[in-house]
Amino acid sequence: MAFLLIFYDLVMTYKTTFAAMNLSKTDVGFMAIATGLIVANLYYCQPLVILIAKEFHIPEDQAATVTYLTQAGYAIGMFVMVPLGDKLERKKQIQYTTFAAILALLFAATAKSFLMLQIASFLIGAFSIVPQLILPLSASLASAEQRGKVIGTVMSGLLIGILISRTVSGFVGLWIGWRGMFWIAALLCLFIMIVIQKKFPISKPRFKGSYFQLLNSMFSLIKEQKVLREATLINAVSFAQFGAFWTTMVLLLSDQPFGYNSATIGLFGIVGASGALAAPLVGKLSDKGNPRKVIGYGCILLLLSFIVFYFSSESLIGILIGIILIDVGLQSVHISNQTRIYASLPEARNRMNTIFMSFSFLGTALGSAFGIWLWNYGRWHAFSIGCAMLSLTGIAIYLLTYTRKK
């Protein structure tokens, strides 16, 4: 019920934001839901790690490798396929990609070995890149004065999908097993694909060159766009902290003194989702002032979250406070960075978004692996210290790459 209420609130926000734009209210409402449901494919596996480990008779930290393989697939899928949004008609691209995601989810649901599940997890990530095709489109339809607000609203759908997915998968896993979650996800994506055919607007591609010219142009953008380089570096480090926490948290909460099952662990996603509702506010702040300042505040919140986590290895309240800090901090960094990069080169938004988000989710994958390594090295305290060092790295990049550009 909470899941539906949050999405209903999001759709209402969309209706107000896009009233004067080129999409109908129904189209925009569906975009919000589609973004959240498809990105959720990346995170269903996290609360299910315990159940996967039991079925395949492997350690939980080994089962957790599916989490960063999914993120790695997402990063590679974005780099290879999202740039095509500047060259291909986006509606067809989204349909074909969603169909491929359905096949990958079915592969996971029927995996006969853990190796097959690992391969399926990578493919799920690679083909769940649809939200990264929707986001540049929404930015293109927004005026310069409203772009931050629009991006923040779209990101609310994305972030709610990320965080609520853990709650849903935790309960589904406890109810019908981890395979059941992948079956349900495949059905949801099938529904989305059918509605896309009826409701999604047709877009006009702008890039006329070849695919290889398209890819080569991204390297030129990295070289020429200083703001893009800075935003991408800061985002990658921030997403690494986010990925490290949500992967390692499962290991903490399933261990003593908590000993929670998958359903209870999944409930922690609701706390993060409540923080995700702050995303439109962050977007408004970016519109009204210098979004770079908001990024600085976000970096500080990320650092504070790991200070709280360090003292909360046995404190439920401390963990809940830390979750709010890390989610609001990440949103402040991410949305403000996107506002900055979307403010330039409208004809290259898909490619710039590809660079920006590919490295962000590569950061998530590496952060997840780093979090597991820290856990094995020194449990929760080592994890908290290691991630605090990542936070300091992000702050250092922020201070050393100062630019007057917004």
Short mmCIF file of C-alpha atoms in Angstrom, two decimals:
data_model
loop_
_atom_site.label_atom_id
_atom_site.label_comp_id
_atom_site.label_asym_id
_atom_site.label_seq_id
_atom_site.Cartn_x
_atom_site.Cartn_y
_atom_site.Cartn_z
CA MET A 1 0.00 0.00 0.00
CA ALA A 2 2.83 2.41 0.86
CA PHE A 3 4.38 1.61 -2.53
CA LEU A 4 1.20 2.62 -4.39
CA LEU A 5 0.63 5.76 -2.31
CA ILE A 6 4.16 7.01 -2.94
CA PHE A 7 3.80 6.46 -6.67
CA TYR A 8 0.37 8.14 -6.67
CA ASP A 9 1.91 11.20 -5.01
CA LEU A 10 4.67 11.17 -7.62
CA VAL A 11 2.18 11.07 -10.49
CA MET A 12 0.28 14.04 -9.02
CA THR A 13 3.54 15.99 -8.84
CA TYR A 14 4.24 15.13 -12.47
CA LYS A 15 0.83 16.42 -13.56
CA THR A 16 1.52 19.83 -12.05
CA THR A 17 5.10 20.07 -13.29
CA PHE A 18 4.38 19.14 -16.89
CA ALA A 19 1.04 20.87 -17.35
CA ALA A 20 2.45 23.33 -19.89
CA MET A 21 4.76 20.90 -21.69
CA ASN A 22 4.56 18.64 -24.71
CA LEU A 23 3.34 15.51 -22.94
CA SER A 24 -0.13 14.65 -21.73
CA LYS A 25 -0.74 14.10 -18.03
CA THR A 26 -1.27 10.40 -18.67
CA ASP A 27 1.99 10.11 -20.62
CA VAL A 28 3.94 11.81 -17.86
CA GLY A 29 2.32 9.71 -15.13
CA PHE A 30 3.26 6.56 -16.98
CA MET A 31 6.82 7.79 -17.48
CA ALA A 32 7.14 8.16 -13.73
CA ILE A 33 5.87 4.67 -13.01
CA ALA A 34 7.86 3.06 -15.85
CA THR A 35 11.06 4.69 -14.64
CA GLY A 36 10.58 3.40 -11.11
CA LEU A 37 9.50 -0.11 -12.04
CA ILE A 38 12.26 -0.75 -14.56
CA VAL A 39 15.12 0.60 -12.45
CA ALA A 40 13.81 -1.61 -9.63
CA ASN A 41 15.13 -4.61 -11.60
CA LEU A 42 18.62 -3.66 -10.45
CA TYR A 43 17.84 -3.89 -6.75
CA TYR A 44 15.43 -6.76 -6.25
CA CYS A 45 18.37 -9.08 -5.63
CA GLN A 46 19.80 -7.24 -2.62
CA PRO A 47 17.45 -8.45 0.18
CA LEU A 48 17.36 -11.87 -1.52
CA VAL A 49 21.08 -12.55 -0.98
CA ILE A 50 20.36 -14.65 2.12
CA LEU A 51 17.80 -16.83 0.31
CA ILE A 52 20.06 -17.23 -2.75
CA ALA A 53 22.96 -18.32 -0.51
CA LYS A 54 20.79 -20.96 1.16
CA GLU A 55 19.51 -22.45 -2.08
CA PHE A 56 22.93 -22.73 -3.73
CA HIS A 57 24.72 -23.63 -0.45
CA ILE A 58 27.26 -20.81 -0.70
CA PRO A 59 28.45 -18.11 1.75
CA GLU A 60 26.34 -14.94 1.87
CA ASP A 61 29.23 -12.72 0.79
CA GLN A 62 29.64 -14.89 -2.33
CA ALA A 63 25.90 -14.69 -3.06
CA ALA A 64 26.18 -10.90 -2.74
CA THR A 65 28.31 -10.80 -5.90
CA VAL A 66 25.05 -10.73 -7.90
CA THR A 67 24.50 -7.20 -6.60
CA TYR A 68 27.60 -5.67 -8.13
CA LEU A 69 27.38 -7.80 -11.28
CA THR A 70 23.95 -6.25 -11.87
CA GLN A 71 25.38 -2.76 -11.38
CA ALA A 72 28.33 -3.52 -13.66
CA GLY A 73 25.91 -4.72 -16.35
CA TYR A 74 23.94 -1.50 -16.00
CA ALA A 75 27.07 0.63 -16.42
CA ILE A 76 28.16 -1.26 -19.55
CA GLY A 77 24.64 -1.33 -20.95
CA MET A 78 24.39 2.44 -20.59
CA PHE A 79 27.71 3.04 -22.29
CA VAL A 80 26.83 0.79 -25.25
CA MET A 81 23.09 1.45 -25.72
CA VAL A 82 22.01 4.77 -24.19
CA PRO A 83 23.98 6.92 -26.71
CA LEU A 84 21.77 5.43 -29.42
CA GLY A 85 18.95 7.57 -27.99
CA ASP A 86 20.52 10.49 -29.92
CA LYS A 87 20.45 8.44 -33.14
CA LEU A 88 17.43 6.08 -32.97
CA GLU A 89 13.74 6.67 -32.40
CA ARG A 90 13.54 6.34 -28.63
CA LYS A 91 10.15 4.62 -28.35
CA LYS A 92 11.27 1.61 -30.39
CA GLN A 93 14.58 1.48 -28.57
CA ILE A 94 12.77 1.39 -25.22
CA GLN A 95 10.43 -1.38 -26.41
CA TYR A 96 13.23 -3.63 -27.67
CA THR A 97 15.36 -3.02 -24.58
CA THR A 98 12.46 -3.76 -22.24
CA PHE A 99 11.81 -7.04 -24.08
CA ALA A 100 15.47 -8.01 -23.62
CA ALA A 101 15.14 -7.20 -19.89
CA ILE A 102 12.15 -9.55 -19.68
CA LEU A 103 14.23 -12.39 -21.16
CA ALA A 104 17.05 -11.69 -18.69
CA LEU A 105 14.62 -11.74 -15.73
CA LEU A 106 13.21 -15.07 -16.90
CA PHE A 107 16.76 -16.40 -17.20
CA ALA A 108 17.36 -15.46 -13.55
CA ALA A 109 14.06 -16.97 -12.43
CA THR A 110 14.97 -20.33 -13.99
CA ALA A 111 18.73 -20.36 -13.26
CA LYS A 112 19.94 -23.90 -12.49
CA SER A 113 23.26 -22.84 -10.97
CA PHE A 114 24.74 -19.82 -9.24
CA LEU A 115 26.96 -19.15 -12.27
CA MET A 116 23.83 -18.93 -14.45
CA LEU A 117 22.30 -16.51 -11.94
CA GLN A 118 25.45 -14.37 -12.05
CA ILE A 119 25.27 -14.20 -15.85
CA ALA A 120 21.55 -13.40 -15.69
CA SER A 121 22.20 -10.65 -13.13
CA PHE A 122 24.69 -8.99 -15.45
CA LEU A 123 22.18 -9.14 -18.31
CA ILE A 124 19.37 -7.76 -16.13
CA GLY A 125 21.57 -4.76 -15.42
CA ALA A 126 22.58 -4.31 -19.05
CA PHE A 127 18.99 -4.21 -20.33
CA SER A 128 17.39 -2.19 -17.51
CA ILE A 129 18.76 1.10 -18.91
CA VAL A 130 15.34 2.41 -20.00
CA PRO A 131 15.16 5.14 -17.29
CA GLN A 132 18.33 6.62 -18.75
CA LEU A 133 16.47 7.07 -22.04
CA ILE A 134 13.48 8.68 -20.33
CA LEU A 135 15.51 11.16 -18.27
CA PRO A 136 17.19 13.06 -21.16
CA LEU A 137 13.81 13.24 -22.90
CA SER A 138 12.21 14.89 -19.87
CA ALA A 139 15.07 17.37 -19.64
CA SER A 140 14.64 18.25 -23.33
CA LEU A 141 10.95 19.03 -22.80
CA ALA A 142 11.62 21.32 -19.83
CA SER A 143 12.39 25.03 -19.95
CA ALA A 144 15.72 26.22 -18.58
CA GLU A 145 13.93 27.74 -15.58
CA GLN A 146 12.16 24.47 -14.75
CA ARG A 147 14.85 21.94 -15.68
CA GLY A 148 16.14 21.36 -12.15
CA LYS A 149 12.61 20.84 -10.84
CA VAL A 150 11.77 18.49 -13.70
CA ILE A 151 14.93 16.44 -13.21
CA GLY A 152 14.25 16.30 -9.48
CA THR A 153 10.72 15.04 -10.10
CA VAL A 154 11.90 12.38 -12.55
CA MET A 155 14.61 11.36 -10.12
CA SER A 156 11.94 10.91 -7.45
CA GLY A 157 10.47 8.13 -9.57
CA LEU A 158 13.89 6.62 -10.13
CA LEU A 159 14.91 6.78 -6.48
CA ILE A 160 11.57 5.51 -5.17
CA GLY A 161 11.86 2.57 -7.55
CA ILE A 162 15.38 1.87 -6.29
CA LEU A 163 14.45 2.01 -2.63
CA ILE A 164 10.95 0.49 -2.60
CA SER A 165 12.18 -2.44 -4.73
CA ARG A 166 14.11 -3.71 -1.71
CA THR A 167 10.99 -3.70 0.45
CA VAL A 168 8.90 -5.47 -2.19
CA SER A 169 11.53 -8.12 -2.96
CA GLY A 170 12.12 -8.80 0.73
CA PHE A 171 8.45 -9.69 1.28
CA VAL A 172 8.07 -11.56 -2.01
CA GLY A 173 11.20 -13.58 -1.25
CA LEU A 174 9.84 -14.57 2.15
CA TRP A 175 6.43 -15.35 0.65
CA ILE A 176 7.21 -17.36 -2.51
CA GLY A 177 11.02 -17.48 -2.68
CA TRP A 178 13.63 -15.42 -4.50
CA ARG A 179 12.73 -16.85 -7.91
CA GLY A 180 9.18 -15.56 -7.53
CA MET A 181 10.47 -11.98 -7.45
CA PHE A 182 12.09 -12.34 -10.86
CA TRP A 183 8.91 -13.88 -12.31
CA ILE A 184 6.88 -10.94 -11.01
CA ALA A 185 9.45 -8.44 -12.33
CA ALA A 186 9.23 -10.03 -15.78
CA LEU A 187 5.43 -9.66 -15.77
CA LEU A 188 5.70 -6.01 -14.71
CA CYS A 189 8.11 -5.29 -17.55
CA LEU A 190 5.78 -7.06 -20.00
CA PHE A 191 2.94 -4.79 -18.87
CA ILE A 192 5.18 -1.73 -19.30
CA MET A 193 6.22 -2.82 -22.80
CA ILE A 194 2.57 -3.18 -23.86
CA VAL A 195 1.58 0.24 -22.54
CA ILE A 196 4.66 1.84 -24.14
CA GLN A 197 3.27 0.81 -27.51
CA LYS A 198 -0.01 2.61 -26.81
CA LYS A 199 1.02 5.65 -24.75
CA PHE A 200 4.67 6.58 -25.22
CA PRO A 201 5.40 9.63 -27.42
CA ILE A 202 7.51 9.29 -30.56
CA SER A 203 10.81 11.18 -30.51
CA LYS A 204 12.96 12.50 -33.36
CA PRO A 205 16.67 11.57 -33.33
CA ARG A 206 19.17 14.39 -33.90
CA PHE A 207 22.46 12.62 -34.55
CA LYS A 208 23.02 11.65 -38.22
CA GLY A 209 26.43 9.97 -38.04
CA SER A 210 27.36 6.31 -37.60
CA TYR A 211 27.31 4.39 -34.32
CA PHE A 212 31.10 4.51 -34.05
CA GLN A 213 31.07 8.26 -34.68
CA LEU A 214 28.49 8.49 -31.91
CA LEU A 215 30.76 6.63 -29.48
CA ASN A 216 33.84 8.61 -30.52
CA SER A 217 31.97 11.85 -29.93
CA MET A 218 31.58 10.89 -26.26
CA PHE A 219 35.35 10.89 -25.79
CA SER A 220 35.42 14.39 -27.28
CA LEU A 221 32.76 15.47 -24.80
CA ILE A 222 34.85 14.14 -21.90
CA LYS A 223 37.85 16.09 -23.18
CA GLU A 224 35.99 19.32 -23.88
CA GLN A 225 33.41 19.56 -21.09
CA LYS A 226 35.05 20.44 -17.77
CA VAL A 227 31.74 20.49 -15.87
CA LEU A 228 30.90 17.03 -17.21
CA ARG A 229 34.25 15.65 -15.97
CA GLU A 230 33.82 17.16 -12.53
CA ALA A 231 30.18 16.08 -12.16
CA THR A 232 30.99 12.54 -13.31
CA LEU A 233 33.90 12.09 -10.88
CA ILE A 234 31.93 13.36 -7.89
CA ASN A 235 28.90 11.28 -8.81
CA ALA A 236 30.92 8.08 -9.27
CA VAL A 237 32.43 8.41 -5.80
CA SER A 238 29.02 9.25 -4.29
CA PHE A 239 27.32 6.28 -5.93
CA ALA A 240 30.16 4.04 -4.71
CA GLN A 241 29.23 4.99 -1.15
CA PHE A 242 25.54 4.36 -1.87
CA GLY A 243 26.21 0.93 -3.39
CA ALA A 244 28.60 -0.07 -0.61
CA PHE A 245 26.03 0.75 2.06
CA TRP A 246 22.99 -0.99 0.58
CA THR A 247 24.97 -4.15 -0.17
CA THR A 248 26.80 -4.35 3.15
CA MET A 249 23.72 -3.41 5.17
CA VAL A 250 22.17 -6.77 4.24
CA LEU A 251 25.15 -8.58 5.79
CA LEU A 252 24.92 -6.47 8.97
CA LEU A 253 21.17 -6.84 9.48
CA SER A 254 21.15 -10.59 8.81
CA ASP A 255 23.92 -11.05 11.39
CA GLN A 256 23.70 -10.75 15.17
CA PRO A 257 22.46 -8.86 17.14
CA PHE A 258 19.74 -8.12 14.55
CA GLY A 259 19.21 -11.44 12.75
CA TYR A 260 16.53 -10.03 10.42
CA ASN A 261 14.97 -12.01 7.56
CA SER A 262 14.70 -10.78 3.95
CA ALA A 263 11.28 -9.15 4.48
CA THR A 264 12.42 -7.14 7.49
CA ILE A 265 15.62 -6.04 5.75
CA GLY A 266 13.56 -4.94 2.76
CA LEU A 267 11.51 -2.63 4.97
CA PHE A 268 14.55 -0.37 5.38
CA GLY A 269 13.96 0.70 1.78
CA ILE A 270 10.87 2.60 2.92
CA VAL A 271 13.06 4.85 5.06
CA GLY A 272 15.18 5.65 2.04
CA ALA A 273 12.07 6.23 -0.08
CA SER A 274 10.84 8.86 2.35
CA GLY A 275 14.12 10.67 1.80
CA ALA A 276 13.71 10.30 -1.98
CA LEU A 277 10.64 12.53 -1.84
CA ALA A 278 13.03 15.41 -1.13
CA ALA A 279 14.35 15.17 -4.71
CA PRO A 280 11.99 17.82 -6.21
CA LEU A 281 13.04 20.24 -3.45
CA VAL A 282 16.68 19.65 -4.31
CA GLY A 283 15.84 20.40 -7.93
CA LYS A 284 14.16 23.68 -6.97
CA LEU A 285 17.22 24.72 -4.96
CA SER A 286 19.40 24.01 -8.00
CA ASP A 287 17.13 26.19 -10.17
CA LYS A 288 17.18 29.13 -7.75
CA GLY A 289 20.90 29.28 -7.00
CA ASN A 290 24.24 27.74 -7.87
CA PRO A 291 23.66 23.95 -8.01
CA ARG A 292 27.33 23.41 -7.21
CA LYS A 293 26.74 24.62 -3.65
CA VAL A 294 24.01 22.00 -3.23
CA ILE A 295 26.53 19.38 -4.35
CA GLY A 296 28.88 20.48 -1.58
CA TYR A 297 26.15 20.13 1.03
CA GLY A 298 25.35 16.66 -0.31
CA CYS A 299 28.98 15.55 0.00
CA ILE A 300 29.00 16.66 3.64
CA LEU A 301 25.77 14.73 4.35
CA LEU A 302 27.33 11.58 2.90
CA LEU A 303 30.30 11.93 5.23
CA LEU A 304 28.03 12.51 8.21
CA SER A 305 26.05 9.36 7.38
CA PHE A 306 29.13 7.14 7.75
CA ILE A 307 30.11 8.83 11.00
CA VAL A 308 26.63 7.93 12.30
CA PHE A 309 26.95 4.39 10.90
CA TYR A 310 30.28 3.87 12.69
CA PHE A 311 28.58 4.30 16.06
CA SER A 312 25.47 2.31 15.06
CA SER A 313 26.62 -1.29 14.60
CA GLU A 314 24.05 -2.30 17.22
CA SER A 315 21.70 0.70 17.04
CA LEU A 316 18.59 0.51 14.88
CA ILE A 317 17.83 4.22 15.35
CA GLY A 318 21.35 5.17 14.30
CA ILE A 319 21.06 3.08 11.12
CA LEU A 320 17.72 4.70 10.25
CA ILE A 321 19.18 8.20 10.72
CA GLY A 322 22.17 7.25 8.61
CA ILE A 323 19.93 5.95 5.80
CA ILE A 324 18.11 9.30 5.61
CA LEU A 325 21.42 11.19 5.57
CA ILE A 326 22.95 9.04 2.83
CA ASP A 327 19.86 9.18 0.61
CA VAL A 328 19.30 12.93 0.91
CA GLY A 329 23.04 13.48 0.44
CA LEU A 330 23.12 11.36 -2.70
CA GLN A 331 20.08 13.11 -4.16
CA SER A 332 21.64 16.52 -3.51
CA VAL A 333 24.80 15.49 -5.35
CA HIS A 334 23.15 13.59 -8.18
CA ILE A 335 20.27 15.90 -9.12
CA SER A 336 22.40 19.05 -8.93
CA ASN A 337 25.10 17.44 -11.07
CA GLN A 338 22.51 16.41 -13.66
CA THR A 339 21.06 19.92 -13.71
CA ARG A 340 24.54 21.26 -14.51
CA ILE A 341 25.33 18.87 -17.34
CA TYR A 342 21.87 19.15 -18.93
CA ALA A 343 22.23 22.94 -19.05
CA SER A 344 24.70 22.64 -21.94
CA LEU A 345 24.68 20.96 -25.38
CA PRO A 346 20.98 19.93 -25.69
CA GLU A 347 21.79 17.97 -28.85
CA ALA A 348 24.18 15.74 -26.87
CA ARG A 349 22.10 15.10 -23.74
CA ASN A 350 21.88 11.34 -24.28
CA ARG A 351 25.63 11.03 -24.76
CA MET A 352 26.43 13.28 -21.81
CA ASN A 353 23.95 11.34 -19.70
CA THR A 354 25.62 8.11 -20.86
CA ILE A 355 29.03 9.26 -19.65
CA PHE A 356 27.63 10.63 -16.42
CA MET A 357 25.47 7.65 -15.49
CA SER A 358 27.79 4.92 -16.79
CA PHE A 359 30.52 6.03 -14.44
CA SER A 360 27.99 6.59 -11.66
CA PHE A 361 26.76 3.00 -11.78
CA LEU A 362 30.26 1.67 -12.34
CA GLY A 363 30.97 3.47 -9.07
CA THR A 364 27.99 1.66 -7.53
CA ALA A 365 29.32 -1.71 -8.69
CA LEU A 366 32.84 -1.04 -7.42
CA GLY A 367 31.42 0.37 -4.20
CA SER A 368 29.36 -2.78 -3.62
CA ALA A 369 32.46 -4.94 -4.12
CA PHE A 370 34.46 -2.59 -1.86
CA GLY A 371 31.79 -2.80 0.85
CA ILE A 372 31.88 -6.61 0.82
CA TRP A 373 35.69 -6.55 1.01
CA LEU A 374 35.61 -4.13 3.96
CA TRP A 375 33.03 -6.32 5.71
CA ASN A 376 35.21 -9.40 5.33
CA TYR A 377 38.25 -7.42 6.50
CA GLY A 378 36.84 -5.83 9.64
CA ARG A 379 33.02 -6.01 9.64
CA TRP A 380 30.91 -2.89 10.16
CA HIS A 381 33.52 -0.58 11.66
CA ALA A 382 35.96 -1.23 8.81
CA PHE A 383 33.12 -0.62 6.35
CA SER A 384 32.21 2.71 7.98
CA ILE A 385 35.81 3.94 8.02
CA GLY A 386 36.45 2.85 4.43
CA CYS A 387 33.32 4.59 3.14
CA ALA A 388 34.10 7.72 5.16
CA MET A 389 37.40 7.81 3.25
CA LEU A 390 35.39 7.64 0.02
CA SER A 391 33.32 10.60 1.27
CA LEU A 392 36.48 12.58 1.92
CA THR A 393 37.68 11.70 -1.58
CA GLY A 394 34.46 13.14 -3.02
CA ILE A 395 34.90 16.33 -0.99
CA ALA A 396 38.51 16.61 -2.16
CA ILE A 397 37.43 16.31 -5.82
CA TYR A 398 34.76 18.94 -5.20
CA LEU A 399 37.30 21.38 -3.73
CA LEU A 400 40.09 20.71 -6.23
CA THR A 401 37.96 20.94 -9.38
CA TYR A 402 36.34 24.27 -8.63
CA THR A 403 34.82 25.93 -11.67
CA ARG A 404 32.78 29.07 -11.94
CA LYS A 405 30.46 27.33 -14.37
CA LYS A 406 27.17 26.18 -12.99
#
